[in-house]
mmCIF file of C-alpha atoms and ligand atoms in Angstrom:
data_model
loop_
_atom_site.group_PDB
_atom_site.id
_atom_site.type_symbol
_atom_site.label_atom_id
_atom_site.label_comp_id
_atom_site.label_asym_id
_atom_site.label_seq_id
_atom_site.Cartn_x
_atom_site.Cartn_y
_atom_site.Cartn_z
ATOM 1 C CA MET A 1 -16.501 15.597 -8.830
ATOM 2 C CA LYS A 2 -13.636 18.096 -8.795
ATOM 3 C CA ILE A 3 -10.951 17.009 -11.243
ATOM 4 C CA ALA A 4 -7.563 18.741 -11.582
ATOM 5 C CA VAL A 5 -4.850 18.279 -14.172
ATOM 6 C CA TYR A 6 -1.211 18.711 -13.147
ATOM 7 C CA PRO A 7 0.784 18.905 -16.374
ATOM 8 C CA GLY A 8 4.531 18.796 -16.843
ATOM 9 C CA SER A 9 7.477 17.137 -18.491
ATOM 10 C CA PHE A 10 8.360 15.123 -15.354
ATOM 11 C CA ASP A 11 11.697 14.148 -16.940
ATOM 12 C CA PRO A 12 12.111 12.611 -14.359
ATOM 13 C CA VAL A 13 9.624 13.165 -11.512
ATOM 14 C CA THR A 14 11.431 14.761 -8.533
ATOM 15 C CA LEU A 15 10.518 14.960 -4.843
ATOM 16 C CA GLY A 16 9.460 18.553 -5.573
ATOM 17 C CA HIS A 17 6.894 17.336 -8.100
ATOM 18 C CA TYR A 18 5.804 14.607 -5.696
ATOM 19 C CA ASP A 19 5.207 17.139 -2.942
ATOM 20 C CA ILE A 20 2.871 19.098 -5.240
ATOM 21 C CA ILE A 21 1.118 15.891 -6.380
ATOM 22 C CA GLU A 22 0.501 14.715 -2.825
ATOM 23 C CA ARG A 23 -0.863 18.076 -1.705
ATOM 24 C CA THR A 24 -3.050 18.383 -4.807
ATOM 25 C CA SER A 25 -4.487 14.916 -4.211
ATOM 26 C CA LYS A 26 -5.771 16.094 -0.821
ATOM 27 C CA ILE A 27 -7.600 19.068 -2.344
ATOM 28 C CA PHE A 28 -9.311 17.440 -5.341
ATOM 29 C CA ASP A 29 -11.413 14.306 -5.833
ATOM 30 C CA LYS A 30 -9.257 13.241 -8.729
ATOM 31 C CA VAL A 31 -5.859 14.401 -10.038
ATOM 32 C CA ILE A 32 -4.672 13.603 -13.539
ATOM 33 C CA LEU A 33 -0.940 13.918 -14.104
ATOM 34 C CA GLY A 34 -0.485 14.960 -17.728
ATOM 35 C CA VAL A 35 2.899 13.974 -19.116
ATOM 36 C CA LEU A 36 3.710 16.269 -21.976
ATOM 37 C CA ASN A 37 4.937 14.391 -25.027
ATOM 38 C CA ASN A 38 6.631 17.280 -26.764
ATOM 39 C CA ARG A 39 8.395 16.309 -29.972
ATOM 40 C CA ALA A 40 10.342 19.553 -30.019
ATOM 41 C CA LYS A 41 12.131 18.708 -26.750
ATOM 42 C CA SER A 42 14.521 15.785 -26.466
ATOM 43 C CA PRO A 43 13.802 14.296 -23.065
ATOM 44 C CA LEU A 44 15.979 11.794 -21.240
ATOM 45 C CA PHE A 45 13.003 9.458 -20.790
ATOM 46 C CA SER A 46 10.290 8.625 -23.319
ATOM 47 C CA ALA A 47 6.734 9.678 -22.477
ATOM 48 C CA GLY A 48 5.904 6.022 -21.728
ATOM 49 C CA GLU A 49 8.809 5.736 -19.292
ATOM 50 C CA ARG A 50 7.844 8.992 -17.588
ATOM 51 C CA VAL A 51 4.240 7.771 -17.217
ATOM 52 C CA ASN A 52 5.434 4.497 -15.668
ATOM 53 C CA MET A 53 7.754 6.271 -13.222
ATOM 54 C CA LEU A 54 4.930 8.570 -12.109
ATOM 55 C CA LYS A 55 2.608 5.570 -11.688
ATOM 56 C CA GLU A 56 5.214 3.891 -9.527
ATOM 57 C CA VAL A 57 5.755 6.829 -7.166
ATOM 58 C CA THR A 58 2.023 7.629 -6.878
ATOM 59 C CA ALA A 59 0.880 4.021 -6.381
ATOM 60 C CA SER A 60 -0.229 4.821 -2.809
ATOM 61 C CA LEU A 61 -2.362 7.804 -3.883
ATOM 62 C CA PRO A 62 -5.645 6.219 -5.058
ATOM 63 C CA ASN A 63 -7.146 9.358 -6.620
ATOM 64 C CA VAL A 64 -4.138 10.079 -8.846
ATOM 65 C CA GLU A 65 -4.111 8.964 -12.489
ATOM 66 C CA VAL A 66 -1.323 9.324 -15.070
ATOM 67 C CA GLN A 67 -1.660 9.893 -18.813
ATOM 68 C CA SER A 68 0.534 11.314 -21.522
ATOM 69 C CA PHE A 69 -0.691 13.900 -23.989
ATOM 70 C CA GLU A 70 0.371 15.745 -27.109
ATOM 71 C CA GLY A 71 -0.898 19.043 -28.356
ATOM 72 C CA LEU A 72 -2.764 21.704 -26.454
ATOM 73 C CA LEU A 73 -3.003 21.362 -22.698
ATOM 74 C CA ILE A 74 -6.487 22.859 -22.778
ATOM 75 C CA ASP A 75 -7.724 20.088 -25.110
ATOM 76 C CA PHE A 76 -6.346 17.480 -22.714
ATOM 77 C CA VAL A 77 -7.999 19.229 -19.763
ATOM 78 C CA ARG A 78 -11.375 19.332 -21.551
ATOM 79 C CA GLN A 79 -11.183 15.709 -22.699
ATOM 80 C CA ASN A 80 -10.781 14.690 -19.073
ATOM 81 C CA GLY A 81 -13.671 16.787 -17.812
ATOM 82 C CA ALA A 82 -11.347 18.837 -15.598
ATOM 83 C CA ALA A 83 -11.824 22.501 -14.717
ATOM 84 C CA ILE A 84 -8.550 23.175 -12.911
ATOM 85 C CA ILE A 85 -4.907 23.176 -13.967
ATOM 86 C CA VAL A 86 -2.365 22.927 -11.151
ATOM 87 C CA ARG A 87 1.169 24.264 -11.442
ATOM 88 C CA GLY A 88 3.952 24.559 -8.918
ATOM 89 C CA LEU A 89 5.776 27.805 -8.218
ATOM 90 C CA ARG A 90 9.328 27.645 -6.989
ATOM 91 C CA ALA A 91 10.758 31.120 -7.279
ATOM 92 C CA ILE A 92 10.056 34.420 -8.911
ATOM 93 C CA THR A 93 11.797 33.084 -12.027
ATOM 94 C CA ASP A 94 8.889 30.642 -12.571
ATOM 95 C CA PHE A 95 6.336 33.402 -12.203
ATOM 96 C CA GLU A 96 6.547 35.246 -15.499
ATOM 97 C CA TYR A 97 6.290 32.144 -17.659
ATOM 98 C CA GLU A 98 3.567 30.602 -15.503
ATOM 99 C CA LEU A 99 1.511 33.798 -15.538
ATOM 100 C CA GLN A 100 1.742 34.014 -19.314
ATOM 101 C CA LEU A 101 0.748 30.368 -19.691
ATOM 102 C CA ALA A 102 -2.194 30.694 -17.296
ATOM 103 C CA GLN A 103 -3.477 33.838 -18.956
ATOM 104 C CA THR A 104 -3.187 32.373 -22.443
ATOM 105 C CA ASN A 105 -5.042 29.251 -21.358
ATOM 106 C CA ARG A 106 -7.753 31.374 -19.801
ATOM 107 C CA VAL A 107 -8.319 33.218 -23.081
ATOM 108 C CA ILE A 108 -8.604 29.906 -24.950
ATOM 109 C CA ALA A 109 -10.778 28.278 -22.276
ATOM 110 C CA PRO A 110 -12.446 30.742 -19.885
ATOM 111 C CA GLU A 111 -14.103 27.883 -17.982
ATOM 112 C CA VAL A 112 -10.733 26.477 -16.898
ATOM 113 C CA ASP A 113 -8.760 28.042 -14.047
ATOM 114 C CA THR A 114 -5.098 27.625 -13.126
ATOM 115 C CA ILE A 115 -4.106 27.394 -9.493
ATOM 116 C CA PHE A 116 -0.573 27.541 -8.126
ATOM 117 C CA LEU A 117 0.853 25.718 -5.171
ATOM 118 C CA THR A 118 4.008 27.207 -3.772
ATOM 119 C CA THR A 119 6.844 24.787 -3.410
ATOM 120 C CA ASN A 120 7.840 23.190 -0.184
ATOM 121 C CA LEU A 121 10.887 25.275 0.832
ATOM 122 C CA LYS A 122 12.856 22.057 1.085
ATOM 123 C CA TYR A 123 12.579 21.615 -2.674
ATOM 124 C CA SER A 124 12.499 25.185 -3.887
ATOM 125 C CA TYR A 125 15.853 24.849 -5.670
ATOM 126 C CA LEU A 126 15.017 21.529 -7.297
ATOM 127 C CA SER A 127 14.428 20.940 -11.003
ATOM 128 C CA SER A 128 14.579 17.885 -13.263
ATOM 129 C CA SER A 129 17.280 19.511 -15.382
ATOM 130 C CA ILE A 130 19.584 20.174 -12.413
ATOM 131 C CA VAL A 131 19.152 16.584 -11.245
ATOM 132 C CA LYS A 132 20.072 15.295 -14.718
ATOM 133 C CA GLU A 133 23.119 17.514 -14.809
ATOM 134 C CA ILE A 134 24.330 16.254 -11.424
ATOM 135 C CA ALA A 135 23.737 12.638 -12.491
ATOM 136 C CA GLU A 136 25.685 13.153 -15.712
ATOM 137 C CA TYR A 137 28.705 14.109 -13.627
ATOM 138 C CA ASP A 138 28.182 11.083 -11.373
ATOM 139 C CA GLY A 139 26.959 13.190 -8.467
ATOM 140 C CA ASP A 140 24.685 11.862 -5.733
ATOM 141 C CA ILE A 141 21.019 12.372 -6.706
ATOM 142 C CA SER A 142 19.455 10.388 -3.886
ATOM 143 C CA GLU A 143 18.386 13.551 -1.995
ATOM 144 C CA PHE A 144 16.243 14.693 -4.896
ATOM 145 C CA LEU A 145 14.446 11.631 -6.217
ATOM 146 C CA HIS A 146 12.478 8.627 -5.048
ATOM 147 C CA PRO A 147 15.018 5.739 -4.785
ATOM 148 C CA ALA A 148 13.463 3.793 -7.684
ATOM 149 C CA ILE A 149 13.602 6.890 -9.909
ATOM 150 C CA ALA A 150 17.217 7.648 -8.960
ATOM 151 C CA ALA A 151 18.116 4.069 -9.987
ATOM 152 C CA ARG A 152 16.295 4.523 -13.305
ATOM 153 C CA VAL A 153 18.223 7.739 -14.041
ATOM 154 C CA ARG A 154 21.571 6.073 -13.354
ATOM 155 C CA GLU A 155 20.628 3.088 -15.584
ATOM 156 C CA LYS A 156 19.503 5.377 -18.383
ATOM 157 C CA LEU A 157 22.694 7.408 -18.313
ATOM 158 C CA LYS A 158 24.750 4.196 -18.363
ATOM 159 C CA GLU A 159 22.788 2.946 -21.402
ATOM 160 C CA ARG A 160 23.514 6.218 -23.117
ATOM 161 C CA GLY A 161 27.185 5.896 -22.270
HETATM 162 P P1 LIG G 201 7.536 21.913 -17.480
HETATM 163 O O1 LIG G 201 8.440 21.443 -18.569
HETATM 164 O O2 LIG G 201 6.103 21.998 -17.866
HETATM 165 O O3 LIG G 201 8.025 23.111 -16.678
HETATM 166 P P2 LIG G 201 8.303 20.342 -15.226
HETATM 167 O O4 LIG G 201 8.211 18.869 -15.111
HETATM 168 O O5 LIG G 201 9.648 20.959 -15.181
HETATM 169 O O6 LIG G 201 7.525 20.678 -16.519
HETATM 170 O O7 LIG G 201 7.399 21.022 -14.093
HETATM 171 C C1 LIG G 201 6.022 20.799 -13.998
HETATM 172 C C2 LIG G 201 5.441 21.702 -12.930
HETATM 173 O O8 LIG G 201 6.005 21.382 -11.669
HETATM 174 C C3 LIG G 201 5.711 23.185 -13.132
HETATM 175 O O9 LIG G 201 4.583 23.902 -12.686
HETATM 176 C C4 LIG G 201 6.895 23.452 -12.246
HETATM 177 O O10 LIG G 201 6.934 24.814 -11.819
HETATM 178 C C5 LIG G 201 6.577 22.529 -11.084
HETATM 179 N N1 LIG G 201 7.780 22.133 -10.347
HETATM 180 C C6 LIG G 201 8.925 21.644 -10.848
HETATM 181 N N2 LIG G 201 9.838 21.410 -9.869
HETATM 182 C C7 LIG G 201 9.236 21.789 -8.704
HETATM 183 C C8 LIG G 201 9.651 21.838 -7.327
HETATM 184 N N3 LIG G 201 10.884 21.495 -6.967
HETATM 185 N N4 LIG G 201 8.773 22.305 -6.414
HETATM 186 C C9 LIG G 201 7.539 22.686 -6.805
HETATM 187 N N5 LIG G 201 7.086 22.688 -8.069
HETATM 188 C C10 LIG G 201 7.917 22.235 -9.017
#
């Protein structure tokens, strides 16, 4: 069984992420979405909330599973018996960081490969941080997120005041 891990912060999951998830689910037998619980970052949503939002938007994709993880990505990949890491590439600006990450991971775990899916052009400009910024200024985020996720972002920002 070919298992892939697609890791990220997903704070929150955007339609750009979803596009990569859907395409990945057609290539592999099983896809594990790894929600990075990074204590150094201060995300808008907790890891638990991000996991639940991903579960909600991927409910119709039976071979997609969601988990959160802390620590080294490679350890998470190994624990799940996966051999592939999937990342999305939007623009050349993503490339340098992604290349460095992939090469480092390959030194730590030569049996694990990273593959890149290029973004759907429709979403090539889209990032979770831009969406959060627009929402903070009361802008319309419905073009960028699943409706349930857009509602969650608005609620969260209201709670925060
Ligand atoms: P990270 O904090 O690890 O960059 P993100 O949640 O921002 O986590 O992104 C996870 C992965 O999804 C990364 O590989 C990123 O390049 C990719 N990604 C993010 N937004 C898009 C998009 N609009 N189209 C395609 N890939 C994307």
